[in-house]
């Protein structure tokens, strides 16, 4: 087995050059994982499970238990798929890595979640610019066992297929929604604000920073506010959006987004870190401190 994913090319996007991978589905080469690969999984799994106690929302932690994920070895997609298909009729499919948006959307629209078959190297433990197996399996898969969230992600995928055809502005609005919910979302609970976003739960530093730093703003969920909010891909977030429930997310995808995109066309975007008039502030960040 080649030890690295098959990169097709580097594509210049508005986020700079990103590696674009072959878009086919690949079998998980479980027998080929090295002892070091399993060790990387074990180290990240143990560390994040410890940090997320009292920080991740209960749904995330309980669902991870339901999958029977454990530190001792990289989980087998086929084992997780038995639980996932029975639970919410979603399926994990192995891929080479980051996919072009339209290919990614098509998977989500059909309740398939693409998971990179490879895991990061030991020297990449703390940061990786692209989704690897740990980010996808540990971070994304548990929430797909929540029926409402599972429907939300499929609705997002269907919206993505439509937005892709509408053009780059609609696409940018929609990918911001994914970024500020699926990847970096926070949820309000009776015990306080908790994490559900995959980009946060799979990151040691951001799991702590997102709830405890004074730097970022934490703003109540608002669809159009999110669609106009720029974001950064290579630092901790300056703004997080807080939902009251996963049902709130699902309701937000009820309307047809086309007229919303049209209305937003003429309006300016908001910088990543500044609260705006009308924001429901859970916490006004100072902008100082931390990364
Ligand atoms: N591809 N494999 C993979 N995983 C992702 O999370 C992913 C992607 N391609 C595009 C993408 N995410 C985001 O730009 C979405 O908002 C579309
Ligand atoms: Fe992700």
mmCIF file of N, CA and C in Angstrom, residues 22-155:
data_model
loop_
_atom_site.group_PDB
_atom_site.id
_atom_site.type_symbol
_atom_site.label_atom_id
_atom_site.label_comp_id
_atom_site.label_asym_id
_atom_site.label_seq_id
_atom_site.Cartn_x
_atom_site.Cartn_y
_atom_site.Cartn_z
ATOM 1 N N UNK A 22 -7.993 12.589 -5.731
ATOM 2 C CA UNK A 22 -8.825 11.741 -6.593
ATOM 3 C C UNK A 22 -10.161 11.565 -5.892
ATOM 4 N N UNK A 23 -11.244 11.604 -6.643
ATOM 5 C CA UNK A 23 -12.559 11.695 -5.987
ATOM 6 C C UNK A 23 -13.232 10.338 -5.825
ATOM 7 N N UNK A 24 -12.554 9.281 -6.205
ATOM 8 C CA UNK A 24 -13.219 7.962 -6.110
ATOM 9 C C UNK A 24 -13.324 7.484 -4.671
ATOM 10 N N UNK A 25 -14.187 6.471 -4.485
ATOM 11 C CA UNK A 25 -14.318 5.849 -3.166
ATOM 12 C C UNK A 25 -13.272 4.751 -3.048
ATOM 13 N N UNK A 26 -12.612 4.672 -1.880
ATOM 14 C CA UNK A 26 -11.590 3.630 -1.694
ATOM 15 C C UNK A 26 -11.939 2.770 -0.477
ATOM 16 N N UNK A 27 -11.565 1.494 -0.550
ATOM 17 C CA UNK A 27 -11.777 0.611 0.607
ATOM 18 C C UNK A 27 -10.807 1.037 1.712
ATOM 19 N N UNK A 28 -11.203 0.913 2.966
ATOM 20 C CA UNK A 28 -10.286 1.221 4.070
ATOM 21 C C UNK A 28 -9.220 0.118 4.125
ATOM 22 N N UNK A 29 -7.929 0.499 3.947
ATOM 23 C CA UNK A 29 -6.858 -0.529 3.936
ATOM 24 C C UNK A 29 -6.456 -0.889 5.370
ATOM 25 N N UNK A 30 -7.417 -1.405 6.120
ATOM 26 C CA UNK A 30 -7.209 -1.553 7.562
ATOM 27 C C UNK A 30 -6.001 -2.431 7.867
ATOM 28 N N UNK A 31 -5.798 -3.483 7.109
ATOM 29 C CA UNK A 31 -4.690 -4.407 7.409
ATOM 30 C C UNK A 31 -3.334 -3.738 7.168
ATOM 31 N N UNK A 32 -3.355 -2.655 6.386
ATOM 32 C CA UNK A 32 -2.070 -2.012 6.043
ATOM 33 C C UNK A 32 -1.674 -0.911 7.020
ATOM 34 N N UNK A 33 -2.550 -0.560 7.969
ATOM 35 C CA UNK A 33 -2.166 0.501 8.911
ATOM 36 C C UNK A 33 -0.966 0.020 9.716
ATOM 37 N N UNK A 34 -0.015 0.933 9.936
ATOM 38 C CA UNK A 34 1.190 0.558 10.702
ATOM 39 C C UNK A 34 0.920 0.706 12.197
ATOM 40 N N UNK A 35 1.835 0.164 12.995
ATOM 41 C CA UNK A 35 1.731 0.323 14.459
ATOM 42 C C UNK A 35 1.739 1.816 14.802
ATOM 43 N N UNK A 36 2.514 2.576 14.030
ATOM 44 C CA UNK A 36 2.569 4.030 14.279
ATOM 45 C C UNK A 36 1.219 4.681 13.981
ATOM 46 N N UNK A 37 0.530 4.229 12.929
ATOM 47 C CA UNK A 37 -0.809 4.778 12.612
ATOM 48 C C UNK A 37 -1.762 4.523 13.771
ATOM 49 N N UNK A 38 -1.768 3.282 14.292
ATOM 50 C CA UNK A 38 -2.660 2.957 15.416
ATOM 51 C C UNK A 38 -2.254 3.738 16.665
ATOM 52 N N UNK A 39 -0.973 3.991 16.801
ATOM 53 C CA UNK A 39 -0.483 4.741 17.973
ATOM 54 C C UNK A 39 -0.943 6.204 17.897
ATOM 55 N N UNK A 40 -0.914 6.772 16.698
ATOM 56 C CA UNK A 40 -1.388 8.156 16.514
ATOM 57 C C UNK A 40 -2.874 8.231 16.880
ATOM 58 N N UNK A 41 -3.657 7.250 16.393
ATOM 59 C CA UNK A 41 -5.090 7.205 16.744
ATOM 60 C C UNK A 41 -5.250 7.142 18.271
ATOM 61 N N UNK A 42 -4.507 6.228 18.914
ATOM 62 C CA UNK A 42 -4.649 6.023 20.364
ATOM 63 C C UNK A 42 -4.311 7.302 21.130
ATOM 64 N N UNK A 43 -3.222 7.942 20.746
ATOM 65 C CA UNK A 43 -2.784 9.167 21.438
ATOM 66 C C UNK A 43 -3.841 10.265 21.305
ATOM 67 N N UNK A 44 -4.306 10.489 20.077
ATOM 68 C CA UNK A 44 -5.291 11.560 19.849
ATOM 69 C C UNK A 44 -6.608 11.217 20.536
ATOM 70 N N UNK A 45 -7.015 9.934 20.437
ATOM 71 C CA UNK A 45 -8.304 9.529 21.018
ATOM 72 C C UNK A 45 -8.300 9.750 22.535
ATOM 73 N N UNK A 46 -7.280 9.222 23.209
ATOM 74 C CA UNK A 46 -7.209 9.341 24.682
ATOM 75 C C UNK A 46 -7.189 10.811 25.101
ATOM 76 N N UNK A 47 -6.382 11.608 24.372
ATOM 77 C CA UNK A 47 -6.219 13.022 24.741
ATOM 78 C C UNK A 47 -7.533 13.778 24.554
ATOM 79 N N UNK A 48 -8.176 13.563 23.434
ATOM 80 C CA UNK A 48 -9.412 14.312 23.193
ATOM 81 C C UNK A 48 -10.546 13.836 24.097
ATOM 82 N N UNK A 49 -10.659 12.555 24.343
ATOM 83 C CA UNK A 49 -11.727 12.078 25.231
ATOM 84 C C UNK A 49 -11.587 12.721 26.609
ATOM 85 N N UNK A 50 -10.336 12.895 27.060
ATOM 86 C CA UNK A 50 -10.085 13.508 28.380
ATOM 87 C C UNK A 50 -10.480 14.985 28.350
ATOM 88 N N UNK A 51 -10.025 15.695 27.337
ATOM 89 C CA UNK A 51 -10.271 17.151 27.246
ATOM 90 C C UNK A 51 -11.754 17.434 27.063
ATOM 91 N N UNK A 52 -12.477 16.555 26.368
ATOM 92 C CA UNK A 52 -13.877 16.863 25.999
ATOM 93 C C UNK A 52 -14.862 16.594 27.131
ATOM 94 N N UNK A 53 -14.439 15.941 28.199
ATOM 95 C CA UNK A 53 -15.351 15.763 29.355
ATOM 96 C C UNK A 53 -15.718 17.136 29.885
ATOM 97 N N UNK A 54 -17.026 17.441 29.924
ATOM 98 C CA UNK A 54 -17.433 18.770 30.399
ATOM 99 C C UNK A 54 -17.298 19.845 29.341
ATOM 100 N N UNK A 55 -16.827 19.512 28.159
ATOM 101 C CA UNK A 55 -16.685 20.526 27.091
ATOM 102 C C UNK A 55 -17.531 20.160 25.865
ATOM 103 N N UNK A 56 -17.497 18.874 25.452
ATOM 104 C CA UNK A 56 -18.348 18.457 24.322
ATOM 105 C C UNK A 56 -19.771 18.231 24.834
ATOM 106 N N UNK A 57 -20.752 18.410 23.935
ATOM 107 C CA UNK A 57 -22.148 18.183 24.347
ATOM 108 C C UNK A 57 -22.368 16.690 24.599
ATOM 109 N N UNK A 58 -23.377 16.388 25.399
ATOM 110 C CA UNK A 58 -23.626 14.986 25.781
ATOM 111 C C UNK A 58 -23.889 14.105 24.558
ATOM 112 N N UNK A 59 -24.635 14.655 23.566
ATOM 113 C CA UNK A 59 -24.951 13.846 22.376
ATOM 114 C C UNK A 59 -23.666 13.329 21.736
ATOM 115 N N UNK A 60 -22.653 14.216 21.668
ATOM 116 C CA UNK A 60 -21.402 13.804 21.012
ATOM 117 C C UNK A 60 -20.752 12.664 21.796
ATOM 118 N N UNK A 61 -20.618 12.865 23.103
ATOM 119 C CA UNK A 61 -19.904 11.881 23.927
ATOM 120 C C UNK A 61 -20.655 10.554 23.966
ATOM 121 N N UNK A 62 -21.992 10.631 24.147
ATOM 122 C CA UNK A 62 -22.787 9.391 24.216
ATOM 123 C C UNK A 62 -22.756 8.640 22.871
ATOM 124 N N UNK A 63 -22.850 9.376 21.766
ATOM 125 C CA UNK A 63 -22.840 8.702 20.458
ATOM 126 C C UNK A 63 -21.498 8.033 20.190
ATOM 127 N N UNK A 64 -20.421 8.686 20.633
ATOM 128 C CA UNK A 64 -19.104 8.072 20.409
ATOM 129 C C UNK A 64 -19.040 6.730 21.156
ATOM 130 N N UNK A 65 -19.649 6.722 22.354
ATOM 131 C CA UNK A 65 -19.702 5.463 23.117
ATOM 132 C C UNK A 65 -20.523 4.421 22.355
ATOM 133 N N UNK A 66 -21.647 4.859 21.771
ATOM 134 C CA UNK A 66 -22.539 3.917 21.078
ATOM 135 C C UNK A 66 -21.820 3.247 19.902
ATOM 136 N N UNK A 67 -20.859 3.976 19.311
ATOM 137 C CA UNK A 67 -20.098 3.366 18.207
ATOM 138 C C UNK A 67 -19.083 2.364 18.738
ATOM 139 N N UNK A 68 -18.838 2.461 20.046
ATOM 140 C CA UNK A 68 -17.832 1.562 20.622
ATOM 141 C C UNK A 68 -16.429 1.947 20.195
ATOM 142 N N UNK A 69 -16.249 3.225 19.845
ATOM 143 C CA UNK A 69 -14.898 3.648 19.467
ATOM 144 C C UNK A 69 -13.969 3.512 20.672
ATOM 145 N N UNK A 70 -12.776 3.008 20.437
ATOM 146 C CA UNK A 70 -11.823 2.797 21.539
ATOM 147 C C UNK A 70 -10.439 3.219 21.073
ATOM 148 N N UNK A 71 -9.541 3.441 22.039
ATOM 149 C CA UNK A 71 -8.201 3.917 21.661
ATOM 150 C C UNK A 71 -7.300 2.824 21.087
ATOM 151 N N UNK A 72 -7.645 1.540 21.361
ATOM 152 C CA UNK A 72 -6.614 0.527 21.099
ATOM 153 C C UNK A 72 -6.318 0.306 19.623
ATOM 154 N N UNK A 73 -7.208 0.693 18.718
ATOM 155 C CA UNK A 73 -6.878 0.532 17.289
ATOM 156 C C UNK A 73 -7.770 1.442 16.455
ATOM 157 N N UNK A 74 -7.339 1.764 15.271
ATOM 158 C CA UNK A 74 -8.161 2.557 14.354
ATOM 159 C C UNK A 74 -9.439 1.763 14.083
ATOM 160 N N UNK A 75 -10.619 2.360 14.289
ATOM 161 C CA UNK A 75 -11.865 1.618 14.045
ATOM 162 C C UNK A 75 -11.983 1.180 12.583
ATOM 163 N N UNK A 76 -12.718 0.083 12.396
ATOM 164 C CA UNK A 76 -12.985 -0.384 11.033
ATOM 165 C C UNK A 76 -14.265 0.274 10.529
ATOM 166 N N UNK A 77 -14.206 0.838 9.309
ATOM 167 C CA UNK A 77 -15.388 1.516 8.756
ATOM 168 C C UNK A 77 -16.572 0.554 8.756
ATOM 169 N N UNK A 78 -16.316 -0.714 8.459
ATOM 170 C CA UNK A 78 -17.444 -1.663 8.362
ATOM 171 C C UNK A 78 -18.130 -1.836 9.719
ATOM 172 N N UNK A 79 -17.345 -1.801 10.808
ATOM 173 C CA UNK A 79 -17.951 -1.927 12.146
ATOM 174 C C UNK A 79 -18.800 -0.691 12.465
ATOM 175 N N UNK A 80 -18.240 0.462 12.157
ATOM 176 C CA UNK A 80 -18.987 1.713 12.444
ATOM 177 C C UNK A 80 -20.226 1.791 11.560
ATOM 178 N N UNK A 81 -20.117 1.302 10.328
ATOM 179 C CA UNK A 81 -21.267 1.375 9.412
ATOM 180 C C UNK A 81 -22.443 0.531 9.873
ATOM 181 N N UNK A 82 -22.162 -0.574 10.575
ATOM 182 C CA UNK A 82 -23.293 -1.373 11.086
ATOM 183 C C UNK A 82 -24.120 -0.539 12.054
ATOM 184 N N UNK A 83 -23.426 0.206 12.928
ATOM 185 C CA UNK A 83 -24.131 1.049 13.913
ATOM 186 C C UNK A 83 -24.788 2.235 13.210
ATOM 187 N N UNK A 84 -24.047 2.844 12.295
ATOM 188 C CA UNK A 84 -24.525 4.085 11.662
ATOM 189 C C UNK A 84 -25.738 3.814 10.765
ATOM 190 N N UNK A 85 -25.668 2.732 10.000
ATOM 191 C CA UNK A 85 -26.802 2.448 9.102
ATOM 192 C C UNK A 85 -28.046 2.091 9.891
ATOM 193 N N UNK A 86 -27.835 1.325 10.964
ATOM 194 C CA UNK A 86 -28.994 0.943 11.805
ATOM 195 C C UNK A 86 -29.556 2.176 12.511
ATOM 196 N N UNK A 87 -28.670 3.100 12.857
ATOM 197 C CA UNK A 87 -29.096 4.278 13.641
ATOM 198 C C UNK A 87 -29.806 5.328 12.813
ATOM 199 N N UNK A 88 -29.125 5.817 11.779
ATOM 200 C CA UNK A 88 -29.726 6.929 11.006
ATOM 201 C C UNK A 88 -29.611 6.723 9.501
ATOM 202 N N UNK A 89 -29.268 5.471 9.094
ATOM 203 C CA UNK A 89 -29.184 5.145 7.664
ATOM 204 C C UNK A 89 -28.169 6.015 6.918
ATOM 205 N N UNK A 90 -27.108 6.408 7.618
ATOM 206 C CA UNK A 90 -25.938 7.037 7.009
ATOM 207 C C UNK A 90 -24.876 5.968 6.791
ATOM 208 N N UNK A 91 -23.924 6.285 5.914
ATOM 209 C CA UNK A 91 -22.843 5.343 5.633
ATOM 210 C C UNK A 91 -21.517 6.102 5.514
ATOM 211 N N UNK A 92 -20.478 5.540 6.081
ATOM 212 C CA UNK A 92 -19.129 6.081 5.896
ATOM 213 C C UNK A 92 -18.569 5.517 4.603
ATOM 214 N N UNK A 93 -17.985 6.375 3.749
ATOM 215 C CA UNK A 93 -17.270 5.866 2.576
ATOM 216 C C UNK A 93 -15.829 6.367 2.632
ATOM 217 N N UNK A 94 -14.881 5.506 2.300
ATOM 218 C CA UNK A 94 -13.465 5.891 2.301
ATOM 219 C C UNK A 94 -13.150 6.736 1.070
ATOM 220 N N UNK A 95 -12.378 7.806 1.311
ATOM 221 C CA UNK A 95 -11.928 8.647 0.186
ATOM 222 C C UNK A 95 -10.449 8.979 0.366
ATOM 223 N N UNK A 96 -9.868 9.593 -0.682
ATOM 224 C CA UNK A 96 -8.438 9.930 -0.622
ATOM 225 C C UNK A 96 -8.172 11.169 0.234
ATOM 226 N N UNK A 97 -9.177 12.029 0.356
ATOM 227 C CA UNK A 97 -8.976 13.249 1.172
ATOM 228 C C UNK A 97 -9.979 14.312 0.777
ATOM 229 N N UNK A 98 -9.578 15.575 0.903
ATOM 230 C CA UNK A 98 -10.467 16.698 0.591
ATOM 231 C C UNK A 98 -11.017 16.549 -0.829
ATOM 232 N N UNK A 99 -12.312 16.720 -0.945
ATOM 233 C CA UNK A 99 -12.975 16.526 -2.247
ATOM 234 C C UNK A 99 -13.442 17.867 -2.810
ATOM 235 N N UNK A 100 -13.538 17.949 -4.127
ATOM 236 C CA UNK A 100 -14.168 19.154 -4.705
ATOM 237 C C UNK A 100 -15.573 19.295 -4.106
ATOM 238 N N UNK A 101 -16.023 20.528 -3.919
ATOM 239 C CA UNK A 101 -17.305 20.768 -3.229
ATOM 240 C C UNK A 101 -18.456 19.961 -3.816
ATOM 241 N N UNK A 102 -18.563 19.928 -5.144
ATOM 242 C CA UNK A 102 -19.740 19.263 -5.742
ATOM 243 C C UNK A 102 -19.756 17.764 -5.436
ATOM 244 N N UNK A 103 -18.561 17.155 -5.408
ATOM 245 C CA UNK A 103 -18.478 15.716 -5.100
ATOM 246 C C UNK A 103 -18.848 15.499 -3.632
ATOM 247 N N UNK A 104 -18.345 16.400 -2.780
ATOM 248 C CA UNK A 104 -18.636 16.311 -1.334
ATOM 249 C C UNK A 104 -20.139 16.454 -1.083
ATOM 250 N N UNK A 105 -20.739 17.456 -1.701
ATOM 251 C CA UNK A 105 -22.177 17.690 -1.513
ATOM 252 C C UNK A 105 -23.002 16.475 -1.953
ATOM 253 N N UNK A 106 -22.601 15.878 -3.061
ATOM 254 C CA UNK A 106 -23.371 14.740 -3.570
ATOM 255 C C UNK A 106 -23.346 13.580 -2.569
ATOM 256 N N UNK A 107 -22.202 13.388 -1.922
ATOM 257 C CA UNK A 107 -22.154 12.333 -0.889
ATOM 258 C C UNK A 107 -23.132 12.643 0.245
ATOM 259 N N UNK A 108 -23.057 13.880 0.756
ATOM 260 C CA UNK A 108 -23.922 14.238 1.897
ATOM 261 C C UNK A 108 -25.401 14.143 1.504
ATOM 262 N N UNK A 109 -25.708 14.559 0.282
ATOM 263 C CA UNK A 109 -27.120 14.546 -0.162
ATOM 264 C C UNK A 109 -27.671 13.126 -0.211
ATOM 265 N N UNK A 110 -26.743 12.149 -0.257
ATOM 266 C CA UNK A 110 -27.157 10.735 -0.303
ATOM 267 C C UNK A 110 -26.795 9.976 0.973
ATOM 268 N N UNK A 111 -26.637 10.721 2.039
ATOM 269 C CA UNK A 111 -26.350 10.176 3.383
ATOM 270 C C UNK A 111 -25.091 9.302 3.395
ATOM 271 N N UNK A 112 -24.093 9.785 2.624
ATOM 272 C CA UNK A 112 -22.781 9.128 2.667
ATOM 273 C C UNK A 112 -21.792 10.150 3.222
ATOM 274 N N UNK A 113 -21.053 9.786 4.288
ATOM 275 C CA UNK A 113 -20.060 10.734 4.781
ATOM 276 C C UNK A 113 -18.668 10.275 4.355
ATOM 277 N N UNK A 114 -17.942 11.133 3.593
ATOM 278 C CA UNK A 114 -16.612 10.739 3.117
ATOM 279 C C UNK A 114 -15.586 10.844 4.229
ATOM 280 N N UNK A 115 -14.836 9.771 4.447
ATOM 281 C CA UNK A 115 -13.815 9.736 5.493
ATOM 282 C C UNK A 115 -12.469 9.395 4.868
ATOM 283 N N UNK A 116 -11.462 10.235 5.130
ATOM 284 C CA UNK A 116 -10.124 9.953 4.581
ATOM 285 C C UNK A 116 -9.616 8.639 5.137
ATOM 286 N N UNK A 117 -9.006 7.798 4.279
ATOM 287 C CA UNK A 117 -8.600 6.452 4.748
ATOM 288 C C UNK A 117 -7.297 6.520 5.527
ATOM 289 N N UNK A 118 -6.561 7.655 5.432
ATOM 290 C CA UNK A 118 -5.218 7.749 6.048
ATOM 291 C C UNK A 118 -5.288 8.619 7.304
ATOM 292 N N UNK A 119 -4.342 8.349 8.214
ATOM 293 C CA UNK A 119 -4.282 9.164 9.440
ATOM 294 C C UNK A 119 -2.982 9.963 9.432
ATOM 295 N N UNK A 120 -3.003 11.093 10.099
ATOM 296 C CA UNK A 120 -1.851 12.025 10.110
ATOM 297 C C UNK A 120 -0.614 11.362 10.695
ATOM 298 N N UNK A 121 0.557 11.934 10.474
ATOM 299 C CA UNK A 121 1.826 11.424 10.976
ATOM 300 C C UNK A 121 2.044 11.941 12.401
ATOM 301 N N UNK A 122 2.884 11.276 13.188
ATOM 302 C CA UNK A 122 3.124 11.713 14.568
ATOM 303 C C UNK A 122 3.526 13.179 14.676
ATOM 304 N N UNK A 123 4.281 13.656 13.687
ATOM 305 C CA UNK A 123 4.737 15.061 13.776
ATOM 306 C C UNK A 123 3.601 16.036 13.450
ATOM 307 N N UNK A 124 2.435 15.520 13.033
ATOM 308 C CA UNK A 124 1.294 16.397 12.719
ATOM 309 C C UNK A 124 0.211 16.324 13.794
ATOM 310 N N UNK A 125 0.565 15.785 14.951
ATOM 311 C CA UNK A 125 -0.470 15.529 15.976
ATOM 312 C C UNK A 125 -1.327 16.755 16.240
ATOM 313 N N UNK A 126 -0.687 17.920 16.377
ATOM 314 C CA UNK A 126 -1.445 19.081 16.861
ATOM 315 C C UNK A 126 -2.096 19.908 15.774
ATOM 316 N N UNK A 127 -1.663 19.746 14.533
ATOM 317 C CA UNK A 127 -2.354 20.534 13.526
ATOM 318 C C UNK A 127 -2.202 19.916 12.145
ATOM 319 N N UNK A 128 -3.320 19.928 11.449
ATOM 320 C CA UNK A 128 -3.320 19.400 10.085
ATOM 321 C C UNK A 128 -4.252 20.278 9.270
ATOM 322 N N UNK A 129 -3.819 20.714 8.106
ATOM 323 C CA UNK A 129 -4.625 21.678 7.345
ATOM 324 C C UNK A 129 -5.785 20.991 6.632
ATOM 325 N N UNK A 130 -5.777 19.654 6.579
ATOM 326 C CA UNK A 130 -6.830 18.997 5.777
ATOM 327 C C UNK A 130 -7.422 17.849 6.585
ATOM 328 N N UNK A 131 -8.636 17.393 6.208
ATOM 329 C CA UNK A 131 -9.283 16.352 7.014
ATOM 330 C C UNK A 131 -8.610 14.990 6.866
ATOM 331 N N UNK A 132 -8.130 14.441 7.970
ATOM 332 C CA UNK A 132 -7.593 13.071 7.943
ATOM 333 C C UNK A 132 -8.605 12.159 8.638
ATOM 334 N N UNK A 133 -8.272 10.892 8.781
ATOM 335 C CA UNK A 133 -9.183 9.914 9.382
ATOM 336 C C UNK A 133 -9.586 10.318 10.797
ATOM 337 N N UNK A 134 -8.648 10.864 11.567
ATOM 338 C CA UNK A 134 -9.005 11.200 12.959
ATOM 339 C C UNK A 134 -10.057 12.308 12.971
ATOM 340 N N UNK A 135 -9.835 13.352 12.178
ATOM 341 C CA UNK A 135 -10.795 14.460 12.132
ATOM 342 C C UNK A 135 -12.173 13.941 11.706
ATOM 343 N N UNK A 136 -12.195 13.103 10.700
ATOM 344 C CA UNK A 136 -13.480 12.640 10.163
ATOM 345 C C UNK A 136 -14.160 11.622 11.064
ATOM 346 N N UNK A 137 -13.405 10.596 11.487
ATOM 347 C CA UNK A 137 -14.028 9.533 12.292
ATOM 348 C C UNK A 137 -14.337 10.003 13.698
ATOM 349 N N UNK A 138 -13.327 10.579 14.372
ATOM 350 C CA UNK A 138 -13.525 11.021 15.760
ATOM 351 C C UNK A 138 -14.431 12.251 15.779
ATOM 352 N N UNK A 139 -14.236 13.158 14.811
ATOM 353 C CA UNK A 139 -14.927 14.449 14.876
ATOM 354 C C UNK A 139 -16.307 14.467 14.271
ATOM 355 N N UNK A 140 -16.458 13.909 13.077
ATOM 356 C CA UNK A 140 -17.750 14.047 12.367
ATOM 357 C C UNK A 140 -18.715 12.898 12.630
ATOM 358 N N UNK A 141 -18.235 11.676 12.644
ATOM 359 C CA UNK A 141 -19.140 10.520 12.623
ATOM 360 C C UNK A 141 -20.068 10.446 13.844
ATOM 361 N N UNK A 142 -19.610 10.722 15.068
ATOM 362 C CA UNK A 142 -20.536 10.576 16.212
ATOM 363 C C UNK A 142 -21.821 11.391 16.071
ATOM 364 N N UNK A 143 -21.731 12.625 15.575
ATOM 365 C CA UNK A 143 -22.941 13.446 15.510
ATOM 366 C C UNK A 143 -23.915 12.933 14.435
ATOM 367 N N UNK A 144 -23.444 12.123 13.504
ATOM 368 C CA UNK A 144 -24.345 11.588 12.453
ATOM 369 C C UNK A 144 -25.288 10.529 13.018
ATOM 370 N N UNK A 145 -25.062 10.158 14.268
ATOM 371 C CA UNK A 145 -25.973 9.196 14.920
ATOM 372 C C UNK A 145 -27.134 9.936 15.587
ATOM 373 N N UNK A 146 -27.059 11.271 15.593
ATOM 374 C CA UNK A 146 -28.172 12.061 16.136
ATOM 375 C C UNK A 146 -29.162 12.280 14.997
ATOM 376 N N UNK A 147 -30.401 11.769 15.121
ATOM 377 C CA UNK A 147 -31.330 11.792 13.981
ATOM 378 C C UNK A 147 -31.574 13.177 13.391
ATOM 379 N N UNK A 148 -31.705 14.195 14.253
ATOM 380 C CA UNK A 148 -31.988 15.542 13.732
ATOM 381 C C UNK A 148 -30.754 16.087 13.011
ATOM 382 N N UNK A 149 -29.592 15.910 13.619
ATOM 383 C CA UNK A 149 -28.358 16.412 12.992
ATOM 384 C C UNK A 149 -28.089 15.663 11.700
ATOM 385 N N UNK A 150 -28.383 14.366 11.695
ATOM 386 C CA UNK A 150 -28.175 13.547 10.481
ATOM 387 C C UNK A 150 -29.029 14.087 9.336
ATOM 388 N N UNK A 151 -30.264 14.482 9.648
ATOM 389 C CA UNK A 151 -31.133 15.067 8.607
ATOM 390 C C UNK A 151 -30.625 16.442 8.174
ATOM 391 N N UNK A 152 -30.089 17.186 9.129
ATOM 392 C CA UNK A 152 -29.553 18.519 8.813
ATOM 393 C C UNK A 152 -28.395 18.412 7.824
ATOM 394 N N UNK A 153 -27.497 17.461 8.055
ATOM 395 C CA UNK A 153 -26.328 17.336 7.182
ATOM 396 C C UNK A 153 -26.748 16.891 5.776
ATOM 397 N N UNK A 154 -27.769 16.033 5.706
ATOM 398 C CA UNK A 154 -28.255 15.659 4.378
ATOM 399 C C UNK A 154 -28.914 16.858 3.695
ATOM 400 N N UNK A 155 -29.696 17.624 4.437
ATOM 401 C CA UNK A 155 -30.343 18.828 3.871
ATOM 402 C C UNK A 155 -29.271 19.810 3.396
#
